[in-house]
Amino acid sequence: MSGPHFDLPNERRTRWPWVVALVVVLIVAGGAAAAWALTRPITLSVDGQAQTLPAGSTVSDIRKANLLKATPGALKSVKGSVIQQTGGKPPTVTRNGEPALAKQRLHNGDRIVSTVGADVTEKSVTATEAIAIVTENRGSGPVATVIETGTPGVAEVTRGEVSHIKVSSKVVKRGTPMVVLLSRPKSGDKLVALTFDDGPYPGQTDKILDVLAAKRVKATFFMLGGRVKANPALARRVADEGHLVANHSLGHKNLPKEKPVEIRRQIKGGASAIKKATGVQPVWFRPPYGAVNGKVWTEMRALKLRVAMWDIDTLDWTKPGVKRIAKNATRRVKPGAVILMHDGGAHREQTVAALPLIIDKLRAQGYTFVTLAELSEAK
Ligand code: NI
């Protein structure tokens, strides 16, 4: 039996499985090593700070994790003002000194540096807009009436999409103005109307009523709905003593600045409070501050109001002293004049004290005191 002769093929048969096993082991080990390398967290520098991230992380993952120190750029208006500090482009990122894309995968030892993102300017949008009707006054006098309603113009306006700042505007169609006729009674009769605004005000309106009663003078009171609600008995006394009860709105807002629905609410609110307290539906209206524009006129017309301003501002609200108020009221008086005073708004002792002087002085000049309604009806 010569063993070696027979052993050779035997050895060959037994060596092959070892090689196969070795290869299999190497493949499995290599695969495991590769898999381990792929799932192993990576360590890198982000803006000078060491960070550990899951394997396979990208530049965009760093952004999402808020690891970048630089902020996005600003969102700017068409005029260059900042609308939103971080509303622009995201920070710019470099990886190892080269610009990095958002989807770029990161590797161990990478050096990531961010810089502030680019600013973005909002878009411009062009649209047609109505041009507000302008009002034009004709004539002179305290009674104001609209004689032409006017038509709005049309403009093509370019604005910032976010800020609404106007960039440019081109008139497409011209409008026509609303024409307000200011007038006074035509007769040369020496009539004068005293008007008191912003009441009723306890301790003041009642004193003014006492003076008017003692002097047998009828006047006009432009009341605020809010004051009437707080002092209904005082409002009723004004009406009961024969004075003209008129509307000065609900809460003394500057009406041209309000939306039409609020303008209407202010006017109707004043009127309904007055009607409730006094039983009188006021026809005459004086806008707070005498402030009007096309919008306010549209509402006043729709409510069929008679609108009264004034000729003579006594400036009693500046508290210039009793003598000064009396002088302001009388020195430029003329037939048909409407005199503005205040029984509310603040302390009016000076107005109360000046009133008898004013009445005596004008009476001495031959004037008769009437309400606004009587003044407007005088031929
Ligand atoms: Ni007022």
XYZ file of C-alpha atoms and ligand atoms in Angstrom:
380
model
C 0.000 0.000 0.000
C 1.747 3.054 -1.051
C -0.148 5.695 0.866
C 1.274 8.827 -0.769
C 0.217 7.614 -4.156
C -3.371 7.348 -3.010
C -3.203 10.206 -0.587
C -2.627 12.867 -3.202
C -6.108 12.998 -4.648
C -7.463 12.666 -1.145
C -5.497 15.741 0.026
C -6.740 17.642 -3.025
C -10.302 16.784 -2.179
C -9.903 17.911 1.399
C -7.974 21.240 0.539
C -10.662 22.669 -1.759
C -13.376 23.104 0.897
C -10.832 24.998 3.020
C -10.216 27.478 0.232
C -13.920 27.868 -0.361
C -14.495 28.378 3.346
C -11.716 30.950 3.485
C -13.168 32.871 0.562
C -16.631 32.763 2.115
C -15.231 34.007 5.435
C -13.378 36.800 3.674
C -16.489 37.839 1.752
C -18.636 37.791 4.862
C -16.005 39.667 6.896
C -15.466 42.179 4.112
C -19.190 42.692 3.753
C -19.577 43.121 7.479
C -16.689 45.573 7.534
C -18.179 47.502 4.633
C -21.623 47.495 6.241
C -20.108 48.627 9.496
C -18.246 51.409 7.695
C -21.486 52.516 6.022
C -23.477 52.684 9.251
C -20.714 53.984 11.492
C -21.373 57.609 12.609
C -19.080 60.185 11.001
C -17.198 62.899 12.822
C -16.521 66.211 11.119
C -16.099 69.928 11.777
C -19.051 72.249 11.228
C -18.189 75.933 11.532
C -15.238 75.046 13.765
C -17.248 72.756 16.035
C -16.729 68.969 16.107
C -19.984 67.183 15.288
C -20.952 63.529 15.083
C -23.627 62.661 12.569
C -25.256 59.413 11.402
C -23.585 57.739 8.447
C -24.927 58.892 5.113
C -25.729 62.428 6.358
C -25.780 65.170 3.739
C -25.200 68.926 3.745
C -28.937 69.432 3.899
C -29.106 67.294 7.090
C -26.673 69.715 8.760
C -29.017 72.557 7.866
C -32.040 70.698 9.187
C -30.222 69.981 12.456
C -29.491 73.725 12.833
C -25.763 73.126 13.156
C -24.741 75.970 10.830
C -23.751 79.213 12.524
C -24.533 81.485 9.555
C -28.144 82.667 9.105
C -30.197 82.851 5.919
C -30.113 86.188 4.079
C -32.810 88.836 4.472
C -36.058 89.260 2.540
C -36.018 92.825 1.275
C -38.763 95.058 -0.039
C -38.740 96.607 -3.485
C -37.372 99.739 -1.796
C -34.581 97.830 -0.057
C -35.930 97.834 3.491
C -35.771 94.563 5.418
C -39.149 92.797 5.584
C -37.930 89.606 7.232
C -34.414 89.252 8.644
C -34.074 85.563 7.703
C -36.503 85.366 4.776
C -33.799 85.198 2.049
C -31.626 82.398 0.679
C -30.266 79.766 3.141
C -26.632 80.046 4.276
C -23.963 79.208 1.699
C -21.994 76.063 2.652
C -18.489 74.950 1.640
C -17.133 71.462 2.181
C -13.328 71.312 2.461
C -13.111 74.690 0.772
C -15.353 73.813 -2.186
C -18.975 74.890 -2.614
C -21.201 72.099 -1.323
C -24.509 70.961 -2.750
C -27.432 70.184 -0.471
C -27.475 66.477 -1.405
C -23.746 66.014 -1.007
C -22.814 63.182 1.359
C -20.466 63.960 4.184
C -17.383 62.030 5.150
C -15.255 61.600 8.223
C -12.979 64.565 8.763
C -14.872 66.938 6.435
C -14.568 70.612 7.200
C -17.874 72.421 6.711
C -18.014 76.235 6.773
C -21.177 78.359 6.369
C -21.585 82.019 5.385
C -24.713 84.209 5.528
C -27.126 83.453 2.676
C -27.892 85.874 -0.097
C -30.592 88.559 0.369
C -33.740 88.147 -1.716
C -35.855 91.032 -2.975
C -39.625 90.470 -2.999
C -41.435 90.206 -6.337
C -43.316 93.125 -7.868
C -46.954 92.712 -8.824
C -48.948 94.986 -11.115
C -52.713 95.355 -10.702
C -55.487 97.852 -11.427
C -56.562 100.008 -8.506
C -59.282 102.603 -8.070
C -58.080 106.141 -7.478
C -59.978 107.637 -4.525
C -62.328 110.461 -5.410
C -60.965 113.819 -4.370
C -63.304 116.425 -2.940
C -63.380 119.972 -4.096
C -65.046 122.745 -2.104
C -66.933 125.548 -3.783
C -68.323 128.656 -2.176
C -68.017 129.447 1.495
C -70.132 128.984 4.572
C -70.824 126.475 7.298
C -73.457 124.336 5.576
C -71.924 121.694 3.325
C -73.806 119.871 0.563
C -72.533 117.523 -2.135
C -73.619 118.780 -5.566
C -71.560 116.371 -7.704
C -70.697 112.882 -6.510
C -67.620 112.442 -8.707
C -66.228 109.261 -10.236
C -63.168 107.273 -9.217
C -60.246 107.047 -11.625
C -58.325 103.880 -12.435
C -54.580 103.361 -12.114
C -52.235 100.522 -12.938
C -50.130 100.156 -9.832
C -47.000 98.084 -9.280
C -46.339 97.109 -5.677
C -44.070 94.814 -3.706
C -45.830 91.456 -3.343
C -45.210 91.218 0.415
C -44.693 94.827 1.562
C -47.348 96.362 -0.763
C -44.982 99.316 -1.153
C -45.793 101.205 -4.317
C -43.070 101.090 -6.971
C -44.848 102.875 -9.783
C -48.311 103.954 -10.817
C -49.841 104.916 -14.131
C -53.227 106.592 -14.515
C -55.367 104.565 -16.922
C -58.558 106.575 -16.493
C -58.953 109.972 -14.859
C -61.649 110.427 -12.224
C -63.767 113.477 -11.550
C -63.877 115.240 -8.180
C -66.736 115.239 -5.736
C -67.937 118.813 -5.466
C -69.061 120.094 -2.085
C -70.954 123.360 -2.011
C -70.366 125.414 1.110
C -73.130 127.892 1.727
C -74.793 130.174 4.224
C -78.245 131.739 4.322
C -78.493 134.440 1.678
C -80.379 136.988 3.722
C -78.364 139.696 5.324
C -80.311 139.240 8.536
C -78.146 139.343 11.589
C -78.560 135.679 12.554
C -75.935 133.693 14.378
C -75.823 130.041 15.518
C -73.967 128.948 18.641
C -72.854 125.309 18.470
C -71.479 123.135 21.281
C -69.547 119.926 20.531
C -68.420 116.749 22.314
C -70.996 116.632 25.151
C -73.071 116.008 27.087
C -70.725 116.466 30.011
C -72.062 116.703 33.573
C -71.088 119.905 35.365
C -70.570 121.714 32.058
C -73.457 121.066 29.659
C -75.887 121.810 32.493
C -74.140 125.115 33.295
C -74.228 126.088 29.617
C -77.939 125.200 29.531
C -78.480 127.433 32.590
C -76.789 130.384 30.856
C -78.735 129.829 27.609
C -82.015 129.597 29.542
C -81.280 132.756 31.511
C -80.399 134.632 28.297
C -83.274 133.057 26.318
C -80.955 131.753 23.618
C -81.432 128.590 21.541
C -78.315 126.767 20.397
C -77.233 123.540 18.660
C -75.509 120.655 20.474
C -73.415 118.183 18.463
C -73.439 115.238 20.828
C -71.274 112.135 20.964
C -73.205 108.842 21.182
C -70.848 107.524 23.845
C -71.390 110.608 26.031
C -75.149 110.416 25.491
C -75.226 106.771 26.619
C -73.344 107.753 29.788
C -75.526 110.830 30.455
C -78.971 110.230 28.911
C -80.799 112.569 31.311
C -78.517 115.469 30.417
C -79.016 114.782 26.705
C -82.790 114.772 27.266
C -82.590 118.094 29.089
C -80.886 119.666 26.034
C -83.753 118.522 23.818
C -86.458 119.386 26.373
C -85.205 122.973 26.644
C -85.725 123.516 22.890
C -82.188 123.317 21.614
C -81.335 121.490 18.405
C -79.927 118.060 19.123
C -77.356 117.062 16.500
C -74.970 114.177 15.902
C -71.179 114.311 16.293
C -70.678 110.519 15.830
C -70.410 107.719 18.353
C -66.830 108.042 19.565
C -65.097 111.007 17.886
C -62.922 109.007 15.522
C -61.098 110.651 12.641
C -63.526 109.318 10.029
C -61.452 109.685 6.827
C -59.034 107.144 8.301
C -61.759 104.555 8.899
C -63.260 101.942 6.580
C -66.741 102.723 5.169
C -68.396 100.159 7.456
C -66.859 101.844 10.533
C -67.745 105.338 9.275
C -71.368 104.197 8.994
C -71.233 102.554 12.425
C -69.885 105.778 13.952
C -72.582 107.952 12.389
C -75.481 105.574 13.002
C -74.250 104.742 16.507
C -74.271 108.425 17.449
C -77.717 108.915 15.969
C -79.312 105.903 17.654
C -77.919 106.800 21.095
C -79.307 110.323 20.701
C -82.674 109.033 19.481
C -82.898 106.609 22.393
C -82.074 109.236 25.043
C -83.945 112.240 23.637
C -86.576 110.838 21.270
C -85.130 113.050 18.534
C -83.710 111.572 15.317
C -80.818 113.938 14.559
C -80.642 115.267 11.003
C -77.623 117.501 11.383
C -74.177 115.949 11.554
C -70.770 117.444 12.181
C -67.849 115.071 11.498
C -65.266 114.978 14.319
C -62.469 117.510 13.667
C -64.495 118.647 10.649
C -62.568 115.934 8.817
C -64.147 114.661 5.592
C -63.135 112.960 2.377
C -64.955 111.189 -0.457
C -65.540 108.076 1.668
C -67.067 110.052 4.543
C -69.205 112.069 2.148
C -70.534 108.920 0.500
C -71.760 107.641 3.884
C -73.155 111.014 4.997
C -75.090 111.291 1.731
C -76.408 107.735 1.972
C -77.794 108.562 5.429
C -79.321 111.812 4.094
C -77.615 113.944 6.710
C -77.301 117.681 6.702
C -73.673 118.518 7.313
C -72.539 121.514 9.272
C -69.024 122.838 9.785
C -68.423 126.263 11.305
C -67.241 129.777 10.409
C -65.710 130.810 13.672
C -63.558 128.598 15.880
C -63.419 130.163 19.340
C -60.418 127.890 20.104
C -61.964 127.382 23.533
C -60.448 123.870 23.561
C -56.968 125.456 23.815
C -58.093 127.192 27.058
C -56.761 130.611 26.048
C -58.675 132.445 28.807
C -62.249 133.696 29.098
C -61.625 137.076 27.441
C -59.789 135.511 24.507
C -62.614 133.032 23.866
C -65.167 135.861 23.927
C -63.026 137.909 21.553
C -62.506 134.970 19.167
C -66.264 134.395 19.066
C -67.258 137.958 18.311
C -64.551 139.803 16.428
C -65.126 138.273 12.978
C -68.804 137.537 13.263
C -71.020 138.185 10.260
C -74.664 137.512 9.372
C -75.306 133.775 9.129
C -72.156 132.798 11.056
C -71.823 129.484 12.882
C -69.710 129.653 16.045
C -67.868 126.571 17.351
C -67.569 125.936 21.103
C -67.291 122.839 23.288
C -69.315 121.607 26.244
C -67.378 118.317 26.436
C -64.029 116.731 25.718
C -62.307 118.207 28.763
C -62.863 120.849 31.457
C -64.689 123.818 29.948
C -64.959 126.350 32.780
C -63.585 129.029 30.448
C -66.270 128.299 27.841
C -68.985 128.441 30.504
C -67.625 131.767 31.789
C -67.197 133.274 28.296
C -70.711 132.396 27.112
C -72.624 135.279 28.803
C -70.024 137.766 27.491
C -70.417 136.409 23.942
C -74.217 136.531 24.055
C -74.302 140.068 25.453
C -71.755 141.367 22.957
C -73.465 139.877 19.878
C -76.882 140.961 21.079
C -75.559 144.480 21.514
C -74.481 144.309 17.853
C -78.048 143.395 16.857
C -77.644 139.647 16.375
C -80.399 137.097 16.921
C -79.479 133.585 18.097
C -80.921 130.702 16.110
C -80.356 126.944 15.788
C -78.662 125.524 12.680
C -82.032 124.319 11.383
C -83.494 127.842 11.694
C -80.374 129.357 10.175
C -80.523 127.078 7.134
C -84.216 127.787 6.631
C -83.784 131.574 6.799
C -84.392 133.107 3.370
Ni -65.473 117.321 18.387
